[in-house]
PDB file of C-alpha atoms in Angstrom:
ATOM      1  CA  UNK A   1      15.191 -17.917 -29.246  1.00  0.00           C
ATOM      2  CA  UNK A   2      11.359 -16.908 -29.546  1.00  0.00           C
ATOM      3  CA  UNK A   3       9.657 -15.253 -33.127  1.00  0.00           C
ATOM      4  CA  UNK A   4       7.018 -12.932 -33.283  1.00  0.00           C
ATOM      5  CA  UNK A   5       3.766 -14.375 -31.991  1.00  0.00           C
ATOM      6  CA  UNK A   6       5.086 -15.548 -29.086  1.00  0.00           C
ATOM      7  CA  UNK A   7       4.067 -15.321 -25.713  1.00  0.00           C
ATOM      8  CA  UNK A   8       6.842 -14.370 -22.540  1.00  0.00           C
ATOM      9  CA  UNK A   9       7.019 -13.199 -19.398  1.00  0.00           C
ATOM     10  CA  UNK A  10       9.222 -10.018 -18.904  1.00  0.00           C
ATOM     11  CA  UNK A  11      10.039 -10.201 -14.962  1.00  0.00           C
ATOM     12  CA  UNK A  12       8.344  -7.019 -13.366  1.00  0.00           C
ATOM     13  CA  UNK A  13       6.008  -6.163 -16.243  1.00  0.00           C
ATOM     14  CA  UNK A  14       4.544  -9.678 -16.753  1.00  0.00           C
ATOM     15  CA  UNK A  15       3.367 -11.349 -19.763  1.00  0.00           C
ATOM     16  CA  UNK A  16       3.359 -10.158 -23.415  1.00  0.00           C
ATOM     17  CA  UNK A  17       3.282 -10.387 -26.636  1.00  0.00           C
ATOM     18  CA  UNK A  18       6.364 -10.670 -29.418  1.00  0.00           C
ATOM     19  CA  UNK A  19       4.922  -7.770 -32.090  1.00  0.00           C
ATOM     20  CA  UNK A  20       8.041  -7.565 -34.075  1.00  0.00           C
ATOM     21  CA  UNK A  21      11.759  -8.217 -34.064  1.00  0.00           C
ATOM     22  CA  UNK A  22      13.532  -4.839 -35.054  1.00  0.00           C
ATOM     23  CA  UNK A  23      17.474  -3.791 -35.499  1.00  0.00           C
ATOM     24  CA  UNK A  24      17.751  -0.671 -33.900  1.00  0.00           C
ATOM     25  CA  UNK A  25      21.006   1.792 -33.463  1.00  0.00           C
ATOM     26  CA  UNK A  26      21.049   3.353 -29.941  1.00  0.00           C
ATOM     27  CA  UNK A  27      24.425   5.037 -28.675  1.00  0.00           C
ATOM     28  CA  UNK A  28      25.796   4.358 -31.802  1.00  0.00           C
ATOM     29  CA  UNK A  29      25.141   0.773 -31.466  1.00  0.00           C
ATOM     30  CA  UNK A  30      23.110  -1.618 -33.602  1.00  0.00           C
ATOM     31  CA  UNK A  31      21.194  -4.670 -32.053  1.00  0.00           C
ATOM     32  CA  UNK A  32      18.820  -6.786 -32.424  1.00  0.00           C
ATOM     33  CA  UNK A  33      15.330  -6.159 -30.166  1.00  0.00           C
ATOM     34  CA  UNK A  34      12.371  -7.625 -29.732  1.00  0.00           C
ATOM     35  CA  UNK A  35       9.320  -5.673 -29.539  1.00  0.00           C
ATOM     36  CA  UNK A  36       6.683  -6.658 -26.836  1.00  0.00           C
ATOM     37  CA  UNK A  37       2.935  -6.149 -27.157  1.00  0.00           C
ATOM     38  CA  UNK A  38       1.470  -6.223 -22.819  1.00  0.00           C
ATOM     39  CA  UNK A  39      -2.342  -6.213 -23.352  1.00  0.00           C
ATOM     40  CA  UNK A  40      -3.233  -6.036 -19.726  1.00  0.00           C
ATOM     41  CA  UNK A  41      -2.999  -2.590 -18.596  1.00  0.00           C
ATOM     42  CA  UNK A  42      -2.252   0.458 -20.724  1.00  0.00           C
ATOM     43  CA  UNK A  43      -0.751  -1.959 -23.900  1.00  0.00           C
ATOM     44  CA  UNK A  44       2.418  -0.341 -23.278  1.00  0.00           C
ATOM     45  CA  UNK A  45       5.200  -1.587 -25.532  1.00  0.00           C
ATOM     46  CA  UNK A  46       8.803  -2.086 -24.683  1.00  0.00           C
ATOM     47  CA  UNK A  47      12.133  -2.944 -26.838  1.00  0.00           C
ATOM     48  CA  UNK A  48      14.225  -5.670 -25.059  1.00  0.00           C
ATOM     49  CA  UNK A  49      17.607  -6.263 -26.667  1.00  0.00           C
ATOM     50  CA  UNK A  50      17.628  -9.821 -27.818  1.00  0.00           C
ATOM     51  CA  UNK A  51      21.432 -10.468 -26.351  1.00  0.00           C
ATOM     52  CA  UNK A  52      19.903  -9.834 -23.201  1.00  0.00           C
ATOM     53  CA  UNK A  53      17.008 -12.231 -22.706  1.00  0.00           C
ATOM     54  CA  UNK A  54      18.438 -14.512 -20.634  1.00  0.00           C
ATOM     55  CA  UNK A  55      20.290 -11.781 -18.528  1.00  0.00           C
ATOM     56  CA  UNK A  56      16.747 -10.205 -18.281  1.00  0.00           C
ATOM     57  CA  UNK A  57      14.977 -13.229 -17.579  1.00  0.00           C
ATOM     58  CA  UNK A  58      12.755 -13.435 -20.545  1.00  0.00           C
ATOM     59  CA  UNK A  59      10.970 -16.508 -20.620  1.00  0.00           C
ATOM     60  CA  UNK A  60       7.860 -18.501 -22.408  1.00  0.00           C
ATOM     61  CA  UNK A  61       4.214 -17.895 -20.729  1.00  0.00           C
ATOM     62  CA  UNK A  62       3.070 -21.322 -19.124  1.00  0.00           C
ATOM     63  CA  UNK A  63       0.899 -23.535 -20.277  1.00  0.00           C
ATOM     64  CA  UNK A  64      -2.910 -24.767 -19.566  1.00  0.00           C
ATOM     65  CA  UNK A  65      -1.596 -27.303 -17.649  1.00  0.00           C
ATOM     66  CA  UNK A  66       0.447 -25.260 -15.420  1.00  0.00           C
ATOM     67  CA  UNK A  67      -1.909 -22.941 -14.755  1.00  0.00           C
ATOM     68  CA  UNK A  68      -3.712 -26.114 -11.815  1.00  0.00           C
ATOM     69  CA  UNK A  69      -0.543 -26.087 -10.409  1.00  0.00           C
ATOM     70  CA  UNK A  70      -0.291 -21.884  -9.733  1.00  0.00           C
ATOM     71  CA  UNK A  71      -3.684 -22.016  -8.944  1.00  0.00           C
ATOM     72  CA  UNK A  72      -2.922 -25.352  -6.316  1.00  0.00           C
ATOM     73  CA  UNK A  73       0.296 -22.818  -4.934  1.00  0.00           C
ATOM     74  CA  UNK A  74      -2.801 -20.222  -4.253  1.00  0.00           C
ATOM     75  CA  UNK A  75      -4.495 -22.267  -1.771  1.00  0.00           C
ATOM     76  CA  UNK A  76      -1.836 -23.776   0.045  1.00  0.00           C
ATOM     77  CA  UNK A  77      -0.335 -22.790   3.271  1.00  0.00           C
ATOM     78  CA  UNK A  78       1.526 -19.674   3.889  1.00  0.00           C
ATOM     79  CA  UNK A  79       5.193 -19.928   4.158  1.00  0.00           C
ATOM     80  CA  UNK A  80       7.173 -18.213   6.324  1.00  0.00           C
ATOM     81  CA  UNK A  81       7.948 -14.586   6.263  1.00  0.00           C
ATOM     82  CA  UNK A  82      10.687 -12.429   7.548  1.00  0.00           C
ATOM     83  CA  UNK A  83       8.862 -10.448  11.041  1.00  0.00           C
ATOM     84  CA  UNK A  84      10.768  -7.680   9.986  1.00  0.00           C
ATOM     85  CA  UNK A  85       9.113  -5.621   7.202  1.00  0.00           C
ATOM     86  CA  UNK A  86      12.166  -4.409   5.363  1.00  0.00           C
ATOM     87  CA  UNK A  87      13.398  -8.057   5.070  1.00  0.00           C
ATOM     88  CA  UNK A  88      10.331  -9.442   3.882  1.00  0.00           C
ATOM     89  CA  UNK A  89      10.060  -6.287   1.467  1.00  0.00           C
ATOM     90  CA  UNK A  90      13.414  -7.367  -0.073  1.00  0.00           C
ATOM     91  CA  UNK A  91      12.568 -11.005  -0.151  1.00  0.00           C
ATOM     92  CA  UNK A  92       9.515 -10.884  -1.949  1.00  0.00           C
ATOM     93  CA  UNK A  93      10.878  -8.259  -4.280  1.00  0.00           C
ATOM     94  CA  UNK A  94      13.897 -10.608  -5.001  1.00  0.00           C
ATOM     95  CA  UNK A  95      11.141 -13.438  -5.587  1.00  0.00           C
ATOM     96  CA  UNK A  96       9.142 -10.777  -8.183  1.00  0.00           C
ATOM     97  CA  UNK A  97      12.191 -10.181 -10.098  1.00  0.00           C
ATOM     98  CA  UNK A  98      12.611 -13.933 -10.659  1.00  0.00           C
ATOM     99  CA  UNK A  99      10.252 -14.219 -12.854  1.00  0.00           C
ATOM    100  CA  UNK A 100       9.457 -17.301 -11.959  1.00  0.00           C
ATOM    101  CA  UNK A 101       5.446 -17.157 -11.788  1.00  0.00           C
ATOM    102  CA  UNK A 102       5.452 -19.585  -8.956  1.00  0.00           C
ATOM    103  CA  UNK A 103       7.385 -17.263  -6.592  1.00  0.00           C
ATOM    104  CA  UNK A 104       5.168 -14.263  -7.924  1.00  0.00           C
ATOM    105  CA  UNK A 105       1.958 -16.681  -6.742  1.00  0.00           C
ATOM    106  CA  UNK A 106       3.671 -17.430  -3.622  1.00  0.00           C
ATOM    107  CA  UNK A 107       4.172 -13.300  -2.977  1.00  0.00           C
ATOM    108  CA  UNK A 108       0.432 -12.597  -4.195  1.00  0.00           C
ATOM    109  CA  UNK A 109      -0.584 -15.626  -1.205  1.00  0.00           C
ATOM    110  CA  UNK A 110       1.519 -14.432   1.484  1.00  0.00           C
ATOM    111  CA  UNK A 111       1.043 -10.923   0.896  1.00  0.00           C
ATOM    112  CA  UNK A 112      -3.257 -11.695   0.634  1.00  0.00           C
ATOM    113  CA  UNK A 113      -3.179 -13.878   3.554  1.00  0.00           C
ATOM    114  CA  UNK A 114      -1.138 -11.084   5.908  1.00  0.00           C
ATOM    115  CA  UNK A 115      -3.462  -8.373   4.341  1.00  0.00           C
ATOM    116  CA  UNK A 116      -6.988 -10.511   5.685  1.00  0.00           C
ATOM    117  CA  UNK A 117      -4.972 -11.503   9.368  1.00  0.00           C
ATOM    118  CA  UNK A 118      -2.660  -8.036   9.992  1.00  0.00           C
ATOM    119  CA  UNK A 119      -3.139  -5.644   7.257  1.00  0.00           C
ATOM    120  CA  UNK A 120       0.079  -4.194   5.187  1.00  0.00           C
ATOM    121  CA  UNK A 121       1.772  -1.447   4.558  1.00  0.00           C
ATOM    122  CA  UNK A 122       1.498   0.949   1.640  1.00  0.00           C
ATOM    123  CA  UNK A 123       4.467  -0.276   0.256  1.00  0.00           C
ATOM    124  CA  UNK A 124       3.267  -3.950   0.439  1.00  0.00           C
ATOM    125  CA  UNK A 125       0.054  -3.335  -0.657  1.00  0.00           C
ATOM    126  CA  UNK A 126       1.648  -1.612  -3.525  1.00  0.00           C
ATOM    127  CA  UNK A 127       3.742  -4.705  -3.992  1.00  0.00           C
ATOM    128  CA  UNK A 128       0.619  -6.991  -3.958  1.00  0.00           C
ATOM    129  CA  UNK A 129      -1.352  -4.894  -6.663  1.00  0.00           C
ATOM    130  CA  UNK A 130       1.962  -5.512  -8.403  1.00  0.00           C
ATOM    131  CA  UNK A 131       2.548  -8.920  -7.865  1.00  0.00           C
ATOM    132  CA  UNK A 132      -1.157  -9.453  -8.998  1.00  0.00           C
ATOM    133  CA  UNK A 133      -1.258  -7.787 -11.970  1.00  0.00           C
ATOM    134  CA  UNK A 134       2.162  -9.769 -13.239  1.00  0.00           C
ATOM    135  CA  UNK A 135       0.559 -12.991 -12.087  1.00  0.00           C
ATOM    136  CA  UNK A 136      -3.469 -11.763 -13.810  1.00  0.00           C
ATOM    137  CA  UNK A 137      -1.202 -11.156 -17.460  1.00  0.00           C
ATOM    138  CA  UNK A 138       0.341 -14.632 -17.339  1.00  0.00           C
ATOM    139  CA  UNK A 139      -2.694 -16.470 -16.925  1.00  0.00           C
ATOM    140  CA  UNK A 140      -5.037 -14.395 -19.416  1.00  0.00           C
ATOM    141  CA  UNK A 141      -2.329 -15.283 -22.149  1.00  0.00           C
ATOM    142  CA  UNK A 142      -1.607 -18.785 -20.877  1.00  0.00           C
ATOM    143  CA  UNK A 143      -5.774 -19.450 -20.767  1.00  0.00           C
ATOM    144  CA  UNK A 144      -6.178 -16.962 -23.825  1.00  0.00           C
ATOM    145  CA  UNK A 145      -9.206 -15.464 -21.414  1.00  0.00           C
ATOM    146  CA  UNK A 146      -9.832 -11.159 -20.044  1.00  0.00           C
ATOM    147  CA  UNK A 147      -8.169  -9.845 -17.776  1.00  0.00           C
ATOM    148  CA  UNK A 148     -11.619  -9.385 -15.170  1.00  0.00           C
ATOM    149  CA  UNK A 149     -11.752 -13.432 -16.215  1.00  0.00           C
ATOM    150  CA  UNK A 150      -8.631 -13.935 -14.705  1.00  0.00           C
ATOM    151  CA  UNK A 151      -8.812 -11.598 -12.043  1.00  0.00           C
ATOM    152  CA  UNK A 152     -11.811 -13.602 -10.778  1.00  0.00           C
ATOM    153  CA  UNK A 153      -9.855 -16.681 -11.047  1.00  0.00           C
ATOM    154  CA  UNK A 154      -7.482 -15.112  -8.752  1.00  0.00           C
ATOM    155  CA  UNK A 155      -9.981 -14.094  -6.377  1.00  0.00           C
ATOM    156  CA  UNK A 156     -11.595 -17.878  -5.814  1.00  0.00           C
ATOM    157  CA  UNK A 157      -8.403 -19.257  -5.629  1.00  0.00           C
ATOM    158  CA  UNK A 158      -8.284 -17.191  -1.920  1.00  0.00           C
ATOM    159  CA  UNK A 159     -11.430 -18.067  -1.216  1.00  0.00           C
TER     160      UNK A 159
END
């Protein structure tokens, strides 16, 4: 499905790198894994089996051409949000585990728009650091930029 070189999105950890493709025999098992490189952050590294990818969620980075459209998702209005924290905690979590980078963008603008009007709680401002940072590691490997360059981009797109 995807070789070494390539550019995915792991759903919770955001977008990385394919260093290497590596058998491996844990619990007495032998499979296939791919390594993954995530340069934003601490450049941790993680093993994701390869019969698992689609399971998992693992998908290709967007392109150039997508990024517009995330960016266009930034600035649009609000949708609406559960009143109740706990059920807007779940929803947006559910949306974050997607993977889908425009439900991530749509967390990151709800989640910065509610911050500005009512503030958040810890656990959603923990969220939206999270959210962020998923959404900041797609778009420096999609536009091949830093991650303050990206971060910035972020940033106007609220303004």
């Amino acid at each position: 499905m995807f070789k070494v070189g390539d550019k995915v999105v792991y759903p919770m950890h955001g977008a990385g790198i394919i260093e290497a493709i590596e058998e491996k025999e844990i619990l007495g098992q032998k499979r296939e894994y791919y390594v993954l490189r995530f340069p934003i952050g601490n450049n941790m590294k993680v093993m994701v089996p390869i019969d698992n990818c689609q399971e998992i969620g693992l998908r290709r980075v967007i392109d150039k051409s997508e990024v517009q459209n995330v960016l266009k998702l930034l600035r649009s209005s609000c949708t609406a949000m559960p009143a109740n924290w706990n059920h807007r905690y779940r929803a947006n979590l559910e949306k974050i585990k997607s993977g889908n980078i425009y439900a991530v963008a749509e967390v990151v603008r709800n989640l910065a728009r509610r911050e500005r009007e009512r503030g958040l709680s810890s656990g959603e401002k923990r969220m939206l650091e999270n959210a962020k940072q998923i959404l900041i590691s797609e778009l420096v490997l999609a536009m091949e930029m830093k991650e303050e360059e990206a971060r910035q981009l972020l940033d106007r797109a609220f303004a």
